Amino acid sequence: MSVITFPGSNCDHDALEVFASRGHAGRLVWHKGRDLQNPDLVVLPGGFSYGDYLRCGALARFSPIVNEVLAFARRGGLVLGICNGFQILTECGLLPGTLLMNSGLDFICRHQHLRVENPSTPFTEGIPPGAVLDLPIAHKDGNYFCEDHVLNELRETGRVVFRYCDASGNTIPQANPNGSRDNIAGICDPSGRVLGMMPHPERSATDAVVSQDGKRIFDALERHFGLCG
Amino acid sequence: MILAKIYVCLKPNVLDPQGKAVTNSLRQLGYSSVEETRVSKYIEISFHTTDPEQARREAEQICRDLLANPNTEHYHFTLEEREDGQA
């Protein structure tokens, strides 16, 4: 797998480390590169690419490597955008909508429950639908916005992959940390092979941290590739 | 030289939490007649050309390519002729 490092990325090593700890070959690819190095999966990591100047992810979209990521996605490659990576995926058009500033204006850094809405993507394969994950969130611009017709399409085609919820799995407004439409925490493209999510599975997938629910997403990816039962 | 003064604003149907916070602060300061505040971006771009049509075309394209996100923002701009070196 390849993790793209943009100027200002700060979760690139975390993502790489999770895959390395599970025995997978991976490498960081600098954003000015033009070679993804033939990965099975590309991760656009969290952080503050280009200092979040203009809009989050807006400038990263013009990094040379992003054209390679677009071509990789068009060929059916798996792309996972986490936090700033999700913002970049919307800016470069692989995913619809926009991540606006949190409705409460605060940078939110805490644990958050989310519910798995679509267990048939490569990133959620084998996770029971409705499963509740406890993952960290850390963002100021995670307020997912899209027009009504886009929201309807996302709902009708199962492209809402994760929703913010309470500990019991209720996707109520009170469990929505940032004002996202329909409590959306993560969406995928029509093929299910490009996923953007604000929460950080890579920060909760090693034995050193309290919640290890992020492992369930990496387990799912391994199932997808036939690497475990 | 032609200076483009570009405004990038949130569309009316998009919630503006910054604007809401500013409105609340203004009311706390006693400006009770303030109905609503919308926070936008203002960007200046100077073009090395004297042809206003060329500057207009380029400014339009720049807004579409980068400055405004069509999902949530709209833009408008004005052009001013400036002598070279004048900010």
CSV table of C-alpha atoms in Angstrom, one decimal:
chain,number,residue,atom,x,y,z
A,1,MET,CA,0.0,0.0,0.0
A,2,SER,CA,1.0,3.6,-0.6
A,3,VAL,CA,0.4,6.5,1.7
A,4,ILE,CA,0.6,10.0,0.1
A,5,THR,CA,2.5,12.6,2.0
A,6,PHE,CA,1.4,16.2,1.3
A,7,PRO,CA,3.1,19.2,2.8
A,8,GLY,CA,1.2,19.4,6.1
A,9,SER,CA,0.1,15.7,6.3
A,10,ASN,CA,0.6,14.5,9.9
A,11,CYS,CA,-1.1,11.1,10.0
A,12,ASP,CA,0.9,9.5,7.1
A,13,HIS,CA,3.3,7.6,9.5
A,14,ASP,CA,0.4,6.4,11.7
A,15,ALA,CA,-1.3,4.9,8.6
A,16,LEU,CA,1.9,3.3,7.4
A,17,GLU,CA,2.6,1.9,10.8
A,18,VAL,CA,-0.7,0.2,11.2
A,19,PHE,CA,-0.2,-1.6,7.9
A,20,ALA,CA,3.4,-2.5,8.7
A,21,SER,CA,2.3,-3.8,12.1
A,22,ARG,CA,0.0,-6.2,10.3
A,23,GLY,CA,2.8,-7.4,8.0
A,24,HIS,CA,1.9,-5.5,4.9
A,25,ALA,CA,4.5,-3.8,2.6
A,26,GLY,CA,3.9,-0.1,2.4
A,27,ARG,CA,5.7,3.1,1.6
A,28,LEU,CA,5.2,6.9,1.8
A,29,VAL,CA,4.9,8.6,-1.5
A,30,TRP,CA,5.8,12.3,-1.7
A,31,HIS,CA,3.1,14.4,-3.3
A,32,LYS,CA,5.4,15.6,-6.1
A,33,GLY,CA,6.0,12.1,-7.2
A,34,ARG,CA,4.3,10.6,-10.3
A,35,ASP,CA,4.6,6.9,-9.4
A,36,LEU,CA,2.3,5.2,-6.9
A,37,GLN,CA,4.5,2.2,-6.9
A,38,ASN,CA,1.8,-0.3,-7.9
A,39,PRO,CA,-0.1,-0.5,-4.6
A,40,ASP,CA,-3.3,-2.5,-3.8
A,41,LEU,CA,-4.5,0.5,-1.7
A,42,VAL,CA,-3.7,4.2,-1.6
A,43,VAL,CA,-4.3,6.1,1.6
A,44,LEU,CA,-4.7,9.9,1.6
A,45,PRO,CA,-3.9,10.6,5.3
A,46,GLY,CA,-5.1,13.2,7.8
A,47,GLY,CA,-3.4,16.4,8.5
A,48,PHE,CA,-3.4,20.0,7.1
A,49,SER,CA,-2.2,19.8,3.6
A,50,TYR,CA,-1.0,23.2,2.4
A,51,GLY,CA,-2.0,24.6,5.7
A,52,ASP,CA,-5.7,24.3,4.8
A,53,TYR,CA,-5.2,27.5,2.8
A,54,LEU,CA,-8.1,28.7,0.8
A,55,ARG,CA,-10.2,25.6,1.6
A,56,CYS,CA,-9.2,22.2,3.2
A,57,GLY,CA,-7.9,20.0,0.5
A,58,ALA,CA,-8.3,22.6,-2.3
A,59,LEU,CA,-4.6,23.0,-3.0
A,60,ALA,CA,-3.6,19.4,-2.5
A,61,ARG,CA,-5.8,18.5,-5.4
A,62,PHE,CA,-3.2,20.1,-7.7
A,63,SER,CA,-0.3,18.0,-6.4
A,64,PRO,CA,1.1,15.9,-9.3
A,65,ILE,CA,0.5,12.6,-7.5
A,66,VAL,CA,-3.3,13.3,-7.3
A,67,ASN,CA,-3.6,12.8,-11.1
A,68,GLU,CA,-2.1,9.3,-10.5
A,69,VAL,CA,-4.5,8.7,-7.6
A,70,LEU,CA,-7.4,9.7,-9.9
A,71,ALA,CA,-6.2,7.3,-12.6
A,72,PHE,CA,-5.7,4.5,-10.0
A,73,ALA,CA,-9.3,5.0,-8.8
A,74,ARG,CA,-10.6,4.9,-12.4
A,75,ARG,CA,-8.8,1.6,-12.9
A,76,GLY,CA,-10.7,0.3,-9.8
A,77,GLY,CA,-8.0,0.8,-7.2
A,78,LEU,CA,-8.9,1.1,-3.6
A,79,VAL,CA,-8.5,4.6,-2.1
A,80,LEU,CA,-9.0,5.5,1.6
A,81,GLY,CA,-9.2,9.1,2.5
A,82,ILE,CA,-9.1,9.8,6.2
A,83,CYS,CA,-10.0,13.3,7.6
A,84,ASN,CA,-7.9,15.7,5.4
A,85,GLY,CA,-7.8,12.8,2.9
A,86,PHE,CA,-11.6,12.8,2.8
A,87,GLN,CA,-11.5,16.6,2.2
A,88,ILE,CA,-9.1,16.1,-0.7
A,89,LEU,CA,-11.3,13.4,-2.2
A,90,THR,CA,-14.2,15.8,-2.3
A,91,GLU,CA,-12.1,18.6,-3.7
A,92,CYS,CA,-10.8,16.4,-6.5
A,93,GLY,CA,-14.2,15.1,-7.4
A,94,LEU,CA,-13.9,11.5,-6.5
A,95,LEU,CA,-16.5,12.0,-3.8
A,96,PRO,CA,-19.5,14.4,-3.8
A,97,GLY,CA,-20.1,17.2,-1.3
A,98,THR,CA,-17.9,19.3,0.8
A,99,LEU,CA,-16.6,19.3,4.4
A,100,LEU,CA,-17.5,22.7,5.9
A,101,MET,CA,-16.4,24.2,9.2
A,102,ASN,CA,-17.9,22.4,12.3
A,103,SER,CA,-21.2,23.9,13.2
A,104,GLY,CA,-19.9,24.6,16.7
A,105,LEU,CA,-16.8,26.4,15.3
A,106,ASP,CA,-14.5,24.3,17.6
A,107,PHE,CA,-11.7,22.0,16.7
A,108,ILE,CA,-13.1,18.7,18.1
A,109,CYS,CA,-10.6,16.1,19.3
A,110,ARG,CA,-12.3,13.2,21.1
A,111,HIS,CA,-13.7,9.7,20.8
A,112,GLN,CA,-16.9,9.3,18.8
A,113,HIS,CA,-19.2,6.5,18.0
A,114,LEU,CA,-20.2,5.7,14.5
A,115,ARG,CA,-22.4,3.1,13.0
A,116,VAL,CA,-21.5,0.9,10.0
A,117,GLU,CA,-24.3,1.5,7.5
A,118,ASN,CA,-22.9,-0.4,4.5
A,119,PRO,CA,-21.0,-3.6,5.2
A,120,SER,CA,-20.5,-4.4,1.6
A,121,THR,CA,-17.6,-2.1,0.7
A,122,PRO,CA,-14.0,-3.5,0.8
A,123,PHE,CA,-13.5,-1.4,3.9
A,124,THR,CA,-16.4,-2.8,5.9
A,125,GLU,CA,-16.7,-6.3,4.4
A,126,GLY,CA,-17.8,-8.7,7.1
A,127,ILE,CA,-18.6,-6.1,9.8
A,128,PRO,CA,-22.2,-6.7,10.9
A,129,PRO,CA,-24.5,-3.9,9.6
A,130,GLY,CA,-25.3,-1.5,12.4
A,131,ALA,CA,-22.1,-2.3,14.3
A,132,VAL,CA,-21.0,0.6,16.4
A,133,LEU,CA,-17.3,1.6,16.3
A,134,ASP,CA,-15.5,3.9,18.8
A,135,LEU,CA,-13.0,5.9,16.8
A,136,PRO,CA,-11.2,9.2,17.5
A,137,ILE,CA,-12.1,12.3,15.6
A,138,ALA,CA,-9.9,15.4,15.3
A,139,HIS,CA,-11.0,18.1,12.9
A,140,LYS,CA,-12.4,21.6,12.6
A,141,ASP,CA,-13.8,21.1,9.1
A,142,GLY,CA,-15.8,17.9,9.2
A,143,ASN,CA,-19.3,19.2,8.7
A,144,TYR,CA,-20.4,17.2,5.7
A,145,PHE,CA,-22.6,19.2,3.3
A,146,CYS,CA,-24.2,18.3,0.0
A,147,GLU,CA,-27.3,19.3,-1.9
A,148,ASP,CA,-30.6,17.5,-1.3
A,149,HIS,CA,-30.5,15.5,-4.5
A,150,VAL,CA,-26.9,14.3,-3.7
A,151,LEU,CA,-28.0,13.3,-0.2
A,152,ASN,CA,-30.9,11.3,-1.6
A,153,GLU,CA,-28.7,9.6,-4.1
A,154,LEU,CA,-26.1,8.7,-1.4
A,155,ARG,CA,-28.9,7.2,0.8
A,156,GLU,CA,-30.6,5.3,-2.0
A,157,THR,CA,-27.5,3.7,-3.3
A,158,GLY,CA,-26.0,2.7,0.1
A,159,ARG,CA,-23.1,5.1,-0.2
A,160,VAL,CA,-23.4,6.4,3.3
A,161,VAL,CA,-20.9,4.0,4.9
A,162,PHE,CA,-20.7,5.5,8.4
A,163,ARG,CA,-23.0,7.7,10.5
A,164,TYR,CA,-22.2,9.4,13.8
A,165,CYS,CA,-24.3,7.8,16.6
A,166,ASP,CA,-24.5,7.4,20.3
A,167,ALA,CA,-23.0,4.4,22.2
A,168,SER,CA,-26.2,2.4,21.5
A,169,GLY,CA,-26.1,3.1,17.7
A,170,ASN,CA,-28.8,5.7,17.6
A,171,THR,CA,-28.0,8.3,14.8
A,172,ILE,CA,-29.7,11.1,16.7
A,173,PRO,CA,-28.9,14.8,16.2
A,174,GLN,CA,-27.3,14.9,19.7
A,175,ALA,CA,-24.7,12.4,18.6
A,176,ASN,CA,-23.7,14.5,15.6
A,177,PRO,CA,-20.4,16.2,16.6
A,178,ASN,CA,-20.0,18.7,13.8
A,179,GLY,CA,-23.4,19.4,12.1
A,180,SER,CA,-22.9,16.9,9.2
A,181,ARG,CA,-26.0,16.4,7.1
A,182,ASP,CA,-27.7,13.2,8.1
A,183,ASN,CA,-25.0,12.4,10.7
A,184,ILE,CA,-22.7,11.4,7.8
A,185,ALA,CA,-19.2,10.4,8.9
A,186,GLY,CA,-18.1,8.6,5.8
A,187,ILE,CA,-19.2,8.0,2.2
A,188,CYS,CA,-18.0,6.0,-0.8
A,189,ASP,CA,-18.1,6.4,-4.5
A,190,PRO,CA,-20.5,4.4,-6.7
A,191,SER,CA,-18.1,1.4,-6.9
A,192,GLY,CA,-17.6,1.4,-3.1
A,193,ARG,CA,-13.8,1.3,-3.7
A,194,VAL,CA,-13.2,5.0,-2.8
A,195,LEU,CA,-14.0,5.7,0.8
A,196,GLY,CA,-13.7,9.1,2.6
A,197,MET,CA,-14.2,9.3,6.4
A,198,MET,CA,-13.6,11.9,9.0
A,199,PRO,CA,-12.9,9.6,12.0
A,200,HIS,CA,-9.4,8.1,12.3
A,201,PRO,CA,-9.3,4.2,12.2
A,202,GLU,CA,-5.5,4.4,12.0
A,203,ARG,CA,-5.3,6.0,15.4
A,204,SER,CA,-7.2,3.2,17.0
A,205,ALA,CA,-5.7,0.1,15.6
A,206,THR,CA,-2.7,-0.8,17.7
A,207,ASP,CA,-2.4,-2.5,21.1
A,208,ALA,CA,-1.0,0.8,22.6
A,209,VAL,CA,-4.3,2.6,22.5
A,210,VAL,CA,-7.6,2.3,24.4
A,211,SER,CA,-10.1,1.8,21.6
A,212,GLN,CA,-8.9,-0.6,19.0
A,213,ASP,CA,-12.1,-0.5,16.9
A,214,GLY,CA,-10.1,0.8,13.9
A,215,LYS,CA,-8.8,-2.7,13.6
A,216,ARG,CA,-12.2,-3.8,12.3
A,217,ILE,CA,-11.7,-1.7,9.2
A,218,PHE,CA,-8.2,-3.1,8.5
A,219,ASP,CA,-9.5,-6.6,9.2
A,220,ALA,CA,-12.2,-6.0,6.6
A,221,LEU,CA,-9.6,-4.9,4.1
A,222,GLU,CA,-7.7,-8.1,4.8
A,223,ARG,CA,-10.8,-10.1,4.3
A,224,HIS,CA,-11.4,-8.3,1.0
A,225,PHE,CA,-7.9,-9.4,-0.2
A,226,GLY,CA,-8.5,-12.9,1.1
A,227,LEU,CA,-5.8,-12.6,3.8
A,228,CYS,CA,-7.8,-13.7,6.7
A,229,GLY,CA,-11.1,-15.5,7.5
B,1,MET,CA,-2.1,46.2,-14.9
B,2,ILE,CA,-5.6,45.2,-14.1
B,3,LEU,CA,-6.7,44.3,-10.5
B,4,ALA,CA,-9.5,41.8,-10.0
B,5,LYS,CA,-11.3,42.2,-6.7
B,6,ILE,CA,-12.9,38.8,-6.1
B,7,TYR,CA,-15.5,37.9,-3.5
B,8,VAL,CA,-16.2,34.2,-2.7
B,9,CYS,CA,-19.3,33.8,-0.6
B,10,LEU,CA,-21.2,30.9,0.9
B,11,LYS,CA,-24.4,30.1,-1.0
B,12,PRO,CA,-27.5,31.3,0.9
B,13,ASN,CA,-28.7,27.8,1.7
B,14,VAL,CA,-25.3,26.9,3.3
B,15,LEU,CA,-25.1,27.4,7.1
B,16,ASP,CA,-22.4,29.9,8.1
B,17,PRO,CA,-21.3,29.1,11.7
B,18,GLN,CA,-18.7,31.9,11.6
B,19,GLY,CA,-21.4,34.4,10.6
B,20,LYS,CA,-23.7,33.2,13.4
B,21,ALA,CA,-20.9,33.6,15.9
B,22,VAL,CA,-20.2,37.1,14.7
B,23,THR,CA,-23.9,38.0,14.9
B,24,ASN,CA,-24.1,36.7,18.5
B,25,SER,CA,-21.0,38.8,19.4
B,26,LEU,CA,-22.5,41.9,17.7
B,27,ARG,CA,-25.7,41.5,19.7
B,28,GLN,CA,-23.7,41.2,22.9
B,29,LEU,CA,-22.0,44.5,22.0
B,30,GLY,CA,-25.5,46.1,21.8
B,31,TYR,CA,-26.0,46.1,18.0
B,32,SER,CA,-29.6,44.8,18.4
B,33,SER,CA,-30.6,45.6,14.9
B,34,VAL,CA,-28.1,43.1,13.3
B,35,GLU,CA,-30.2,40.5,11.6
B,36,GLU,CA,-27.6,38.2,10.0
B,37,THR,CA,-23.9,38.1,9.3
B,38,ARG,CA,-22.3,36.1,6.5
B,39,VAL,CA,-18.5,35.8,6.4
B,40,SER,CA,-16.9,35.6,3.0
B,41,LYS,CA,-13.5,35.6,1.4
B,42,TYR,CA,-12.0,38.6,-0.5
B,43,ILE,CA,-9.1,37.9,-2.9
B,44,GLU,CA,-7.1,40.4,-5.0
B,45,ILE,CA,-5.4,39.2,-8.2
B,46,SER,CA,-3.4,41.6,-10.4
B,47,PHE,CA,-2.9,40.7,-14.0
B,48,HIS,CA,-0.1,41.9,-16.2
B,49,THR,CA,-2.4,43.0,-19.0
B,50,THR,CA,-4.2,46.1,-20.2
B,51,ASP,CA,-6.9,44.0,-21.9
B,52,PRO,CA,-10.0,43.9,-19.6
B,53,GLU,CA,-11.6,41.1,-21.6
B,54,GLN,CA,-8.5,38.9,-21.1
B,55,ALA,CA,-8.5,39.7,-17.3
B,56,ARG,CA,-12.2,39.0,-17.1
B,57,ARG,CA,-11.8,35.6,-18.8
B,58,GLU,CA,-8.9,34.6,-16.7
B,59,ALA,CA,-10.5,35.7,-13.4
B,60,GLU,CA,-13.6,33.8,-14.3
B,61,GLN,CA,-11.7,30.7,-15.0
B,62,ILE,CA,-9.6,31.1,-11.9
B,63,CYS,CA,-12.7,31.3,-9.8
B,64,ARG,CA,-14.1,28.2,-11.4
B,65,ASP,CA,-10.8,26.2,-11.2
B,66,LEU,CA,-9.7,27.0,-7.7
B,67,LEU,CA,-11.1,29.9,-5.7
B,68,ALA,CA,-14.7,28.9,-5.3
B,69,ASN,CA,-16.1,25.4,-4.5
B,70,PRO,CA,-19.3,25.2,-6.6
B,71,ASN,CA,-20.9,22.9,-4.1
B,72,THR,CA,-21.1,25.6,-1.4
B,73,GLU,CA,-19.8,28.9,-2.8
B,74,HIS,CA,-20.6,31.5,-5.4
B,75,TYR,CA,-18.3,34.3,-6.6
B,76,HIS,CA,-18.4,37.7,-8.2
B,77,PHE,CA,-15.6,40.2,-9.0
B,78,THR,CA,-14.9,43.7,-10.3
B,79,LEU,CA,-11.9,44.8,-12.4
B,80,GLU,CA,-9.9,48.0,-11.9
B,81,GLU,CA,-7.2,49.4,-14.1
B,82,ARG,CA,-4.1,50.2,-12.1
B,83,GLU,CA,-0.8,51.7,-13.0
B,84,ASP,CA,2.1,49.2,-12.7
B,85,GLY,CA,3.5,49.0,-9.2
B,86,GLN,CA,0.4,50.5,-7.6
B,87,ALA,CA,-1.0,48.1,-5.1
